[in-house]
Coordinates of C-alpha atoms and ligand atoms in Angstrom, one line a residue:
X29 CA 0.0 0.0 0.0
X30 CA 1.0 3.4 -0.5
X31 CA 2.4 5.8 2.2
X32 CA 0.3 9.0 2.9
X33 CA 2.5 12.1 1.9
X34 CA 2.5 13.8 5.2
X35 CA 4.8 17.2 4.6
X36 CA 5.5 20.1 6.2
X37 CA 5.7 22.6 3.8
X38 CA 7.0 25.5 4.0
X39 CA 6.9 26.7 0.3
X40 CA 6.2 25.0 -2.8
X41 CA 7.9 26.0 -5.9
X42 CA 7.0 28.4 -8.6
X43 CA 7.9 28.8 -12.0
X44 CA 5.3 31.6 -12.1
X45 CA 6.6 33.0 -9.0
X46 CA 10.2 32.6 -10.6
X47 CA 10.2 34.4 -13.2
X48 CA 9.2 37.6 -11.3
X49 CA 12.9 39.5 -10.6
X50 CA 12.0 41.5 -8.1
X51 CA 14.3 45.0 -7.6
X52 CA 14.9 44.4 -4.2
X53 CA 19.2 44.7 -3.8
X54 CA 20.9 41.1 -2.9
X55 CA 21.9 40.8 0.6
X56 CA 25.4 39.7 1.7
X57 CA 24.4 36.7 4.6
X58 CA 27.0 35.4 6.9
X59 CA 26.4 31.5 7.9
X60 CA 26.2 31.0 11.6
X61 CA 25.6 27.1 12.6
X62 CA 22.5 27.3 15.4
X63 CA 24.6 25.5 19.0
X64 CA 21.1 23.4 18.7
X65 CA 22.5 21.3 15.4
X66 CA 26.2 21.3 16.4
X67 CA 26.3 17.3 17.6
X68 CA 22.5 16.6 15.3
X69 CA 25.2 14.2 12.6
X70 CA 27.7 12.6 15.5
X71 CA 28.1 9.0 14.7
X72 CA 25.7 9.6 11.3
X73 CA 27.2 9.1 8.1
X74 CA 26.2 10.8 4.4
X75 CA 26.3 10.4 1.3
X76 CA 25.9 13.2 -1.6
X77 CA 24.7 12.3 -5.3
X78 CA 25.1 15.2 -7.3
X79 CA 24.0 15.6 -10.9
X80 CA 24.2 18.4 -13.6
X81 CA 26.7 20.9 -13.8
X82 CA 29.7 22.3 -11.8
X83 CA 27.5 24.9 -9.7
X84 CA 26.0 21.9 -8.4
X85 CA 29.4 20.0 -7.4
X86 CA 30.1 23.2 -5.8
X87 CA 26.6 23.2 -4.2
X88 CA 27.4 19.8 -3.1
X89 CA 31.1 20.9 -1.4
X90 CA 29.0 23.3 0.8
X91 CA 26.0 21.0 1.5
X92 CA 29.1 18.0 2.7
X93 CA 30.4 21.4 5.1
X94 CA 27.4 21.9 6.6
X95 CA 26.7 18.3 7.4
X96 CA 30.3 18.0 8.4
X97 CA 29.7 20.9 10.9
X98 CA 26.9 19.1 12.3
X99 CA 29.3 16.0 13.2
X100 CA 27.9 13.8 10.2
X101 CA 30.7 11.7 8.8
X102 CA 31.3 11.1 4.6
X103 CA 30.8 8.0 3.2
X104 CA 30.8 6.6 -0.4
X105 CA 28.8 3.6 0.5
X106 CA 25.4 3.6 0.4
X107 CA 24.7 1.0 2.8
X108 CA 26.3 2.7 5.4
X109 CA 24.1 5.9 4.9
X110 CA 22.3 7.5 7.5
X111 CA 21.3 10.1 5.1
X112 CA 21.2 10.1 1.4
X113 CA 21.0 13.5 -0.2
X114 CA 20.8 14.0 -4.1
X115 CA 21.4 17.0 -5.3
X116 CA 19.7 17.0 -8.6
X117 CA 19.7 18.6 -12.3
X118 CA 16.9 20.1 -14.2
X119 CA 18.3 20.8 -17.4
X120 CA 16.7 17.6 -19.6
X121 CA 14.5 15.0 -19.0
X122 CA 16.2 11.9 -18.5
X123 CA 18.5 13.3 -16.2
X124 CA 14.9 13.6 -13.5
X125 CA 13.8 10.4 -14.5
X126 CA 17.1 9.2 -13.6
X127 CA 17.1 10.0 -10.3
X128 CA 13.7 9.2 -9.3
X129 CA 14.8 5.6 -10.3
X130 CA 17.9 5.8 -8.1
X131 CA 15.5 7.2 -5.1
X132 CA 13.1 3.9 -5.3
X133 CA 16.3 1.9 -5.3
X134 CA 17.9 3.7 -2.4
X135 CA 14.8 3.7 -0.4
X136 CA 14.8 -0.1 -0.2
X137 CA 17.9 0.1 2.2
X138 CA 15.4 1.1 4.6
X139 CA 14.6 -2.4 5.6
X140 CA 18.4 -2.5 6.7
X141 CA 18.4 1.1 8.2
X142 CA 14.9 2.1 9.6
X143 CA 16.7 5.7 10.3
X144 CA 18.2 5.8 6.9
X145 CA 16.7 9.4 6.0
X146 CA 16.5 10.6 2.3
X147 CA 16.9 13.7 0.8
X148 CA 16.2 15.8 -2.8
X149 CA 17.6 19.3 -3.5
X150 CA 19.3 21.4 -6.8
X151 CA 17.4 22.2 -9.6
X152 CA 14.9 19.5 -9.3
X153 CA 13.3 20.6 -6.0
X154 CA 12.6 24.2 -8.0
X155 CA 10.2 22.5 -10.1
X156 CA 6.3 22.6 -9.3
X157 CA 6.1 18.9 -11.0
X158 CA 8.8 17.8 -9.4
X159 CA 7.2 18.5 -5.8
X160 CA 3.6 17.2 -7.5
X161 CA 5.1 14.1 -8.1
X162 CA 7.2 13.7 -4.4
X163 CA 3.5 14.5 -2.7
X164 CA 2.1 11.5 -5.0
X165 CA 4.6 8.9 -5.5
X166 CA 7.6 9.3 -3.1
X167 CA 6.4 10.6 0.2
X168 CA 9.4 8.9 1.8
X169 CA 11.5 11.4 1.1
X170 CA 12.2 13.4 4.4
X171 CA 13.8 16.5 3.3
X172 CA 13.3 18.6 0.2
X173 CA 14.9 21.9 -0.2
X174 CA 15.7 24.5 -2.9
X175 CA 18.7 26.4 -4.5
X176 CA 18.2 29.4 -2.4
X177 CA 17.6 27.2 0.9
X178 CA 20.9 25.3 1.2
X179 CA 21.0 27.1 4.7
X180 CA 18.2 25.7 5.9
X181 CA 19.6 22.2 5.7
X182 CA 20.3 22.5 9.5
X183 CA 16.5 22.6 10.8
X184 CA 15.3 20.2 8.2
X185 CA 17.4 17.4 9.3
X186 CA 16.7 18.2 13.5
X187 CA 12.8 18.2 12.3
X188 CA 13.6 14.9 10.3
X189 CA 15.8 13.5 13.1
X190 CA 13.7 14.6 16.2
X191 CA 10.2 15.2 15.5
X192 CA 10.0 12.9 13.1
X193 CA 8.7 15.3 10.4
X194 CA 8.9 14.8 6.8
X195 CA 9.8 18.6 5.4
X196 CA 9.6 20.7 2.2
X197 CA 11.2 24.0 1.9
X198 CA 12.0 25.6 -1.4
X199 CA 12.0 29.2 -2.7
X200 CA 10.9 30.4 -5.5
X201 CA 12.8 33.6 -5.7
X202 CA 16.4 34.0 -4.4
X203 CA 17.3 35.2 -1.1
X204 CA 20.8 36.3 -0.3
X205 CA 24.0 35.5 -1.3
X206 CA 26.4 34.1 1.6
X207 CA 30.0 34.4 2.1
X208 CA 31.0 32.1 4.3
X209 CA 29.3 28.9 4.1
X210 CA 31.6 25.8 5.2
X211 CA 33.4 24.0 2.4
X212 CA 34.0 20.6 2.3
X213 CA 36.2 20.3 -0.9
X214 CA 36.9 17.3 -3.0
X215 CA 40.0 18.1 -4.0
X216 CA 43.2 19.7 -2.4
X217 CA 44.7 20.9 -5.7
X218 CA 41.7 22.3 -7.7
X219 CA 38.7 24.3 -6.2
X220 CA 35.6 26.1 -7.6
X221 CA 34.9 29.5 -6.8
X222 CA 31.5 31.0 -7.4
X223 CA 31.9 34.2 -9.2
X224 CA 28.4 34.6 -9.3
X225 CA 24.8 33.0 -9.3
X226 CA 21.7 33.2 -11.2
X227 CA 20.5 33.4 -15.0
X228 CA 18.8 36.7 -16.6
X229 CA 19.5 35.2 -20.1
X230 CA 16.2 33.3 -20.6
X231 CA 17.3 31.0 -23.4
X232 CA 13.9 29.7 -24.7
X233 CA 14.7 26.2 -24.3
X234 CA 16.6 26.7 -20.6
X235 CA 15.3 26.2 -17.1
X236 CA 18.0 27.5 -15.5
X237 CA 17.0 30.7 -14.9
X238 CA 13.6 29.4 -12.8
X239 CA 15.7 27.3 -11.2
X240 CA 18.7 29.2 -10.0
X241 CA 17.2 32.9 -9.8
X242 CA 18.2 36.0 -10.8
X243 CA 21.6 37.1 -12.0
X244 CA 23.4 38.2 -8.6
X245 CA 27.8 38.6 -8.1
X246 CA 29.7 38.2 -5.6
X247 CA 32.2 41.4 -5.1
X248 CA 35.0 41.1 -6.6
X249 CA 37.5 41.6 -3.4
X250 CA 35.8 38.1 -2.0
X251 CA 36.5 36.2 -5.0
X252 CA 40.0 37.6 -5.0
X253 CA 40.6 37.0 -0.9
X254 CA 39.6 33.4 -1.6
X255 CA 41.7 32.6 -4.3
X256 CA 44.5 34.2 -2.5
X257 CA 43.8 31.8 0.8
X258 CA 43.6 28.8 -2.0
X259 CA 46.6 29.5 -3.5
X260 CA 48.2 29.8 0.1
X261 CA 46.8 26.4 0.8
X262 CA 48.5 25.1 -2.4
X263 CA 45.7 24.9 -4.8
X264 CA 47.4 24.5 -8.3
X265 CA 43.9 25.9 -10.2
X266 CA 40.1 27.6 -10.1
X267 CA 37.8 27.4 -11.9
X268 CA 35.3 30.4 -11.8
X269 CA 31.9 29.5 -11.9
X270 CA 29.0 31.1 -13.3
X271 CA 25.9 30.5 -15.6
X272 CA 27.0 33.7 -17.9
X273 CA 30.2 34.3 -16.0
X274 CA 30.4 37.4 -19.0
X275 CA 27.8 38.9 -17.2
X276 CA 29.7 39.3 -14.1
X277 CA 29.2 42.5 -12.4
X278 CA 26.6 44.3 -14.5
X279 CA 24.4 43.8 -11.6
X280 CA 26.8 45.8 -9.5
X281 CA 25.2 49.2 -9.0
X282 CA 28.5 51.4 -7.0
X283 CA 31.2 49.5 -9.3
X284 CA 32.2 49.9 -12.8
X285 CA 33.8 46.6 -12.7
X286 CA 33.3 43.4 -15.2
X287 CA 34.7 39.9 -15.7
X288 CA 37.6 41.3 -18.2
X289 CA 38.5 43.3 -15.0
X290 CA 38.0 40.5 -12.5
X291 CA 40.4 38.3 -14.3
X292 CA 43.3 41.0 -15.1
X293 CA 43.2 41.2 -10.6
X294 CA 42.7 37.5 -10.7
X295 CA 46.2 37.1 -13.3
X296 CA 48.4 38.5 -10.9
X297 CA 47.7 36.2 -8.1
X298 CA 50.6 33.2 -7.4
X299 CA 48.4 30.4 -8.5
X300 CA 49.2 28.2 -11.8
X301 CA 46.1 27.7 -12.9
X302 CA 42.9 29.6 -13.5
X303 CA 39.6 28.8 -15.4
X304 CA 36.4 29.7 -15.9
X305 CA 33.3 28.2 -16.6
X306 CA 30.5 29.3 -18.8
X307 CA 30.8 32.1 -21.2
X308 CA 28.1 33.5 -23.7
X309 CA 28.7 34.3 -26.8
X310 CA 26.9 37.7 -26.9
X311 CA 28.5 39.0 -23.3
X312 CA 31.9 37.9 -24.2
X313 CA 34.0 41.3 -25.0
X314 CA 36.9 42.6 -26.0
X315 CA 38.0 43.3 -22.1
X316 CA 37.6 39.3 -21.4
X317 CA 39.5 38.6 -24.6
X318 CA 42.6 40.8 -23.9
X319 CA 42.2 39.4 -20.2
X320 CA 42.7 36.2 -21.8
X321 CA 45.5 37.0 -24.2
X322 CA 47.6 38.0 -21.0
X323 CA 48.5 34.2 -21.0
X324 CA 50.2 33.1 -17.7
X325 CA 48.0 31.9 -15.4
X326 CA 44.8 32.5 -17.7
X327 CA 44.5 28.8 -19.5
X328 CA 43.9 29.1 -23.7
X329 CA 40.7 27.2 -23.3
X330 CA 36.9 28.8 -23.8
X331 CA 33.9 27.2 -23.5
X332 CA 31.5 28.8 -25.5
X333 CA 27.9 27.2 -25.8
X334 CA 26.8 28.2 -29.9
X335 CA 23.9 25.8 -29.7
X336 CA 22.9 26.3 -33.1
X337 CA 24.5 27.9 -36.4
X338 CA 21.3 28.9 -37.9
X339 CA 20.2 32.4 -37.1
X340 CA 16.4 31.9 -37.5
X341 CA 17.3 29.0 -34.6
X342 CA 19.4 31.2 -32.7
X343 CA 16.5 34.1 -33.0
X344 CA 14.0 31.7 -31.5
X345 CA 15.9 30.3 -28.7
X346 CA 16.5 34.0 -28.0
X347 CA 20.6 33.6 -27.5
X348 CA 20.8 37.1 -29.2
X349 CA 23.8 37.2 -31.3
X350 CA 24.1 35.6 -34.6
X351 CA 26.3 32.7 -36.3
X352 CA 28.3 35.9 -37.8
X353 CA 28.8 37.4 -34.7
X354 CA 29.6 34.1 -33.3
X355 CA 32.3 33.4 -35.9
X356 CA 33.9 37.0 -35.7
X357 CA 34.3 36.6 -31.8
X358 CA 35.8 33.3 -32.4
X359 CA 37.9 34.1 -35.2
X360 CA 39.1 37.0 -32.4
X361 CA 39.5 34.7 -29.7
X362 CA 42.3 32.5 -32.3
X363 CA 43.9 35.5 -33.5
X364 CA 44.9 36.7 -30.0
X365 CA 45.3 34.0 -28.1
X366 CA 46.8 31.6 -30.3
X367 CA 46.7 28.0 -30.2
X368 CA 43.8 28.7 -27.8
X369 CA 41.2 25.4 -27.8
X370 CA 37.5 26.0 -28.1
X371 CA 34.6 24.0 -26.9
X372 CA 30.9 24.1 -26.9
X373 CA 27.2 22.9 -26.8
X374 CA 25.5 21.9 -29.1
X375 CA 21.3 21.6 -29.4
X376 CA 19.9 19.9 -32.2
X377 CA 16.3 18.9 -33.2
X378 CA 15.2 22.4 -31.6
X379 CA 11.3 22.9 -32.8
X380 CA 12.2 25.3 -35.1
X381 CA 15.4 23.4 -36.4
X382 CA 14.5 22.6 -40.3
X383 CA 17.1 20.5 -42.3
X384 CA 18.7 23.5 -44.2
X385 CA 19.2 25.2 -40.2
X386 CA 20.2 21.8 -39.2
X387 CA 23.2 21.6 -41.8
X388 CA 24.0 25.7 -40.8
X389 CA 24.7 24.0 -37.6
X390 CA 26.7 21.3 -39.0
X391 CA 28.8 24.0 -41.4
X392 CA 29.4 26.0 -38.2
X393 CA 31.2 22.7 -36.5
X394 CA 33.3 22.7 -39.4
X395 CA 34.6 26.3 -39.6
X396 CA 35.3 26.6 -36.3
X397 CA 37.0 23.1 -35.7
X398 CA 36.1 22.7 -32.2
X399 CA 38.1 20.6 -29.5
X400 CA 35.4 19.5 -27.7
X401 CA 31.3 19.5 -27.4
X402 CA 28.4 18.5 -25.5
X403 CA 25.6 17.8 -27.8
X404 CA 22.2 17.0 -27.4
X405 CA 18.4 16.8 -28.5
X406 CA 16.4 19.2 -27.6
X407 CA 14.4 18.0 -24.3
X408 CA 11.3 20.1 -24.0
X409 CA 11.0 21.9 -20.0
X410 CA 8.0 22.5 -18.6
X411 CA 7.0 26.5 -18.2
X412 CA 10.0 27.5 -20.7
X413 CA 8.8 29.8 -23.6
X414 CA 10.3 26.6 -26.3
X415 CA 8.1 24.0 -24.3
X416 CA 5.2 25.2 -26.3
X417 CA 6.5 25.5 -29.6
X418 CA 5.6 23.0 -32.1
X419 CA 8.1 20.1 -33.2
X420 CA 7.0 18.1 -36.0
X421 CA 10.8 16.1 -36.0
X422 CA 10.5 12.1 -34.9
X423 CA 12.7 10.7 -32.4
X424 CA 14.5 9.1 -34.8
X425 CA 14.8 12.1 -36.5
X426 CA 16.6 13.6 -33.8
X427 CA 18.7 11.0 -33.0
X428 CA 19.9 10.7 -36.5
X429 CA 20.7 14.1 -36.0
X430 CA 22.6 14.0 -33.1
X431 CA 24.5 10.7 -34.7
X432 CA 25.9 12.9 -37.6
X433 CA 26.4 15.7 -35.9
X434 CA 28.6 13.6 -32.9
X435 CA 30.6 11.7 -36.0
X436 CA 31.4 15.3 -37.8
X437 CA 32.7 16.6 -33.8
X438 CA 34.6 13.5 -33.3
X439 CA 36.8 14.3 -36.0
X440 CA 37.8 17.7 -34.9
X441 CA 38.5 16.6 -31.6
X442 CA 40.8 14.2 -32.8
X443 CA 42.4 17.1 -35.3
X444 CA 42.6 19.0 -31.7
X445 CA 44.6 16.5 -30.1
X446 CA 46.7 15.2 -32.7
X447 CA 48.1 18.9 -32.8
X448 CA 50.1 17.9 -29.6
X449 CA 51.2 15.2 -30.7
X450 CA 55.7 15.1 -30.2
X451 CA 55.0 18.2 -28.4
X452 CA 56.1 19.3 -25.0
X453 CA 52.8 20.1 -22.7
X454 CA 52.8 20.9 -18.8
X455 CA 50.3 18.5 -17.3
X456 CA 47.8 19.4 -13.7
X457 CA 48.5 15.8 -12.2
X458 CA 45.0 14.1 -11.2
X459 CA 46.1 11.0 -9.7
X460 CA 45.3 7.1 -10.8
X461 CA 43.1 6.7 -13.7
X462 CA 40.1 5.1 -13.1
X463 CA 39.7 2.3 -15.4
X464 CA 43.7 1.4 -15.1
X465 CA 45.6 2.3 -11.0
X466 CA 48.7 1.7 -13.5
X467 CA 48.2 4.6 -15.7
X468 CA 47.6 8.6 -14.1
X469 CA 45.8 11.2 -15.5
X470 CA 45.7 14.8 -15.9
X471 CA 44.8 17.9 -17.7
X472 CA 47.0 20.3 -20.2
X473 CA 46.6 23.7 -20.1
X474 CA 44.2 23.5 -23.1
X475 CA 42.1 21.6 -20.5
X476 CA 42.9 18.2 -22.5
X477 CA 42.9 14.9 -21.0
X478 CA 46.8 12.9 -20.8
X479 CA 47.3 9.0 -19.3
X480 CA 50.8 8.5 -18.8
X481 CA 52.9 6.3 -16.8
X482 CA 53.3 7.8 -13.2
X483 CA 57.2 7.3 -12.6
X484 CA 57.4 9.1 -9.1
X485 CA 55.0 11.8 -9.8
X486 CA 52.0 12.5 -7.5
X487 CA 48.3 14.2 -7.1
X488 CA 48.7 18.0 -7.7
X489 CA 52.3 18.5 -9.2
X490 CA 52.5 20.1 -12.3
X491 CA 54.7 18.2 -14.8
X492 CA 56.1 18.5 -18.3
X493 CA 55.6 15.4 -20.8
X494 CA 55.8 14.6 -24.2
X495 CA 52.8 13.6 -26.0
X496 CA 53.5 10.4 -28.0
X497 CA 49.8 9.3 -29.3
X498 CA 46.1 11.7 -29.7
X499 CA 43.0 10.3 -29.7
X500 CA 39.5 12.3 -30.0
X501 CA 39.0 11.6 -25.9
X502 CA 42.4 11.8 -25.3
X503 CA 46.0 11.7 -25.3
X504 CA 49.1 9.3 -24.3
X505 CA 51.8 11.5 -23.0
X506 CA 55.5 10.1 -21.2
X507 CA 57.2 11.8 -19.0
X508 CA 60.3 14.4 -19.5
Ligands
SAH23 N1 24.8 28.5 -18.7 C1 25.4 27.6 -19.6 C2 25.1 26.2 -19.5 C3 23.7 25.8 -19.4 S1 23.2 24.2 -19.3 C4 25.3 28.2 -20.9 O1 24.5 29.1 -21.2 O2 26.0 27.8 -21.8 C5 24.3 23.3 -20.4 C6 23.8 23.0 -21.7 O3 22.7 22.2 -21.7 C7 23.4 24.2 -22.5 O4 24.5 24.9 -23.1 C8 22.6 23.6 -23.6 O5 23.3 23.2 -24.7 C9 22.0 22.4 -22.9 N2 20.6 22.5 -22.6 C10 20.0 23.5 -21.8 N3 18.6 23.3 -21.9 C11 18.4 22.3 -22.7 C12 17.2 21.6 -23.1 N4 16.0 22.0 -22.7 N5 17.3 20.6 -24.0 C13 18.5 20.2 -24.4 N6 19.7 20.7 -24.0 C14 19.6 21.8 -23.2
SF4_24 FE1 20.3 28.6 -19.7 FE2 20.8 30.4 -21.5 FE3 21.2 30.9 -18.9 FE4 22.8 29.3 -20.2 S1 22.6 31.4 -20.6 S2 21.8 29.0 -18.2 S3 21.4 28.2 -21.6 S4 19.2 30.5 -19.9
F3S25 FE1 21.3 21.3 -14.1 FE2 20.7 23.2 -12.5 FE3 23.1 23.1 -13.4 S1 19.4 22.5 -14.1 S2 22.9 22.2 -15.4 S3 22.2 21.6 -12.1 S4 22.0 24.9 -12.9

């Protein structure tokens, strides 16, 4: 028989309620731990599941340091869980169905662990259907909270843990940014750093901006304090993090200050290795791109999302700027910064996305050679603008799409790689790779994966190898 759903609620969702950017100014929080949940995880263990992208593995590093303030323990086995938190993505649909299946399988440990409490935040938890179907189908989750309520992750888990409450908590419309939340990081030798949060680009297609709130930066002398203490602690790279990290600062009202500035400050710190993570097209300027061409510490890679090389496509997914534009910045971007690797994403089978736009996309690829992609088919998101768009394309259609279109990328990021190849390149040491503890792995500069025969080395130095064999995934280098 089913369970009853039996919440607390302190907000549902909105997408409605989302949307609405209010002009109240951001607030800059401090995180004080309440004495009442300092001993709440003693002798408790957790375990994190994060999907999507890197704003939530940074979410996750500052969920793991509030739990580990609260005495929980880490650990990476699931039957030793007390609690079971995934932190979830939004941005297509088989990434939700995926872990509502992983949810029903977890829950089962319960026969083993009574206690075991589970838990749903990220992206997910800012959905209306997402809560709809929690109410309906999984009422054993005990703890559901949003993007803007990692901070109240204290109080759900005492109301879990001693009144035996099953709790929902999620905001629709951001609250304040804070500067101190604990960190539990994963690694010692590369870090995130939030640059900023939020999405005021409203892609037609995207649910991030629902999900994640308005467009809202952190000032720039916190960003540049805590690289400082990283570097000091011996991280070898950062990677700023942002949804549009171009837009960074134009929300600042007292500060004439923008990402090209933010990186010249962030180029003279004494730290090897700093990267940033994602630009668009259209906010990416001149400033950013003679930042860039500084070299040193600045690594010659850019991820820039196109999505589409058809400008009727581009119009309708409102990404406002067009495949010229695109190509100009790009051809920019190689002229100053040679050598310099680019990357995208890449949406096909958009509704509007006709044959003729399809193969615009495809001639795009070609002229601009990329290193790397992420592609995919278009996955419709409930309450986005493109959700209600016609699309008369079948699924094999799309895939067929996609197939071509992933065979055509292939071959430049081969091209990409094989440019190395007999060169010297100075690698970011990862450690042991995971499918052989013979072979380690690390990144170039150009942010390119290397296996290569350890010899001595470890986790965090920065070596020089020679590259002896490409691949389109990656590259066989030996040491110098
Ligand atoms: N803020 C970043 C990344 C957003 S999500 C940016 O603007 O580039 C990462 C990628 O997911 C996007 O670049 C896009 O290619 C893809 N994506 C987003 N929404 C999607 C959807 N509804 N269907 C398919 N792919 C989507
Ligand atoms: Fe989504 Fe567009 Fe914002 Fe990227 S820029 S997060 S694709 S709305
Ligand atoms: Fe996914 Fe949310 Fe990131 S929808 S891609 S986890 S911002």
């Amino acid at each position: 028989m089913k369970k009853q759903a039996n919440y607390e609620i302190e907000n549902d969702p909105s997408i409605v309620e989302a949307r609405k950017r209010r002009g109240k100014d951001v607030n800059i929080s401090h995180f004080i731990l309440d004495s009442k949940y300092l001993n709440l995880g003693v002798n408790k263990k957790y375990l994190l599941k994060t999907y999507g992208c890197q704003g939530n593995l940074a979410d996750s590093e500052n969920i793991a340091g509030i739990l580990q303030l609260m005495g929980f323990e880490e650990t990476l086995s699931e039957l030793d869980a007390d609690l079971i938190i995934f932190n979830t993505c939004a941005i297509r649909e088989n990434a939700e169905e995926r872990v509502f299946g992983e949810i029903g399988r977890v829950e089962k440990f319960r026969k083993k662990n009574p206690n075991l409490l589970i838990g749903l935040c990220g992206c997910m938890a800012q959905e209306e259907k997402t809560i709809k179907k929690i109410k309906s189908t999984f009422p054993y989750i005990n703890i559901v909270f949003g993007t803007h309520n990692i901070t109240s992750l204290p109080e759900l888990v005492y109301s879990s843990i001693m009144d035996k409450l099953n709790r929902i908590e999620v905001l629709s419309v951001e609250g304040d940014i804070f500067e101190d939340l604990p960190v539990k990081r994963e690694s010692k030798y590369k870090a995130w750093v939030n640059i900023m949060y939020g999405c005021d680009e409203f892609c037609t297609y995207c649910i991030v901006p629902y999900t994640r709130g308005k467009e809202r930066s952190r000032r720039p002398e916190a960003i540049i304090e805590e690289v400082k203490s990283l570097a000091k602690l011996g991280y070898k790279e950062v990677t700023l993090l942002g949804q549009n990290v171009n837009a960074y600062g134009k929300d600042f009202k007292d500060l004439d200050y923008t990402f090209g500035d933010l990186l010249k400050d962030l180029h003279e710190i004494d730290i090897p290795r700093i990267r940033f993570t994602t630009s668009h097209p259209r906010d990416l300027d001149d400033k950013t791109i003679a930042a860039m061409a500084l070299g040193g510490n600045i690594m010659p890679h850019l991820h820039l999302p196109v999505q589409s090389g058809n400008n009727e496509v581009l119009k309708k997914m409102n990404r406002k700027y067009t495949r010229e534009e695109y190509l100009e910045k790009v051809r920019k971007l190689k002229q100053q910064i040679p050598g310099i690797s680019i990357t995208t994403d890449i949406i096909v089978a958009f509704p509007t996305e006709t044959e003729a736009a399809y193969l615009d996309t495809l001639s795009l690829v070609k002229e601009v050679e990329f290193e790397g992609a992420y592609t995919f088919i278009y996955s419709p998101r409930e309450g986005t603008p493109a959700a209600k768009y016609p699309n008369p394309l079948s699924e094999e259609e799309k895939k067929d799409r996609l197939l071509e279109l992933n065979d055509l990328i292939n071959s430049y990021f081969l091209k990409g790689r094989q440019r190395f190849e007999n060169q010297i390149v100075e690698v970011l040491v990862d450690g042991p790779s995971k499918n052989n503890p013979q072979m380690y792995t690390g990144y170039t500069k150009h942010n390119m994966l290397v296996n290569f025969e350890p010899k001595g080395v470890k986790e965090g130095d920065i070596v020089k190898m020679k590259i002896t064999k490409a691949f389109s995934w990656h590259m066989l280098g030996e040491l110098i």
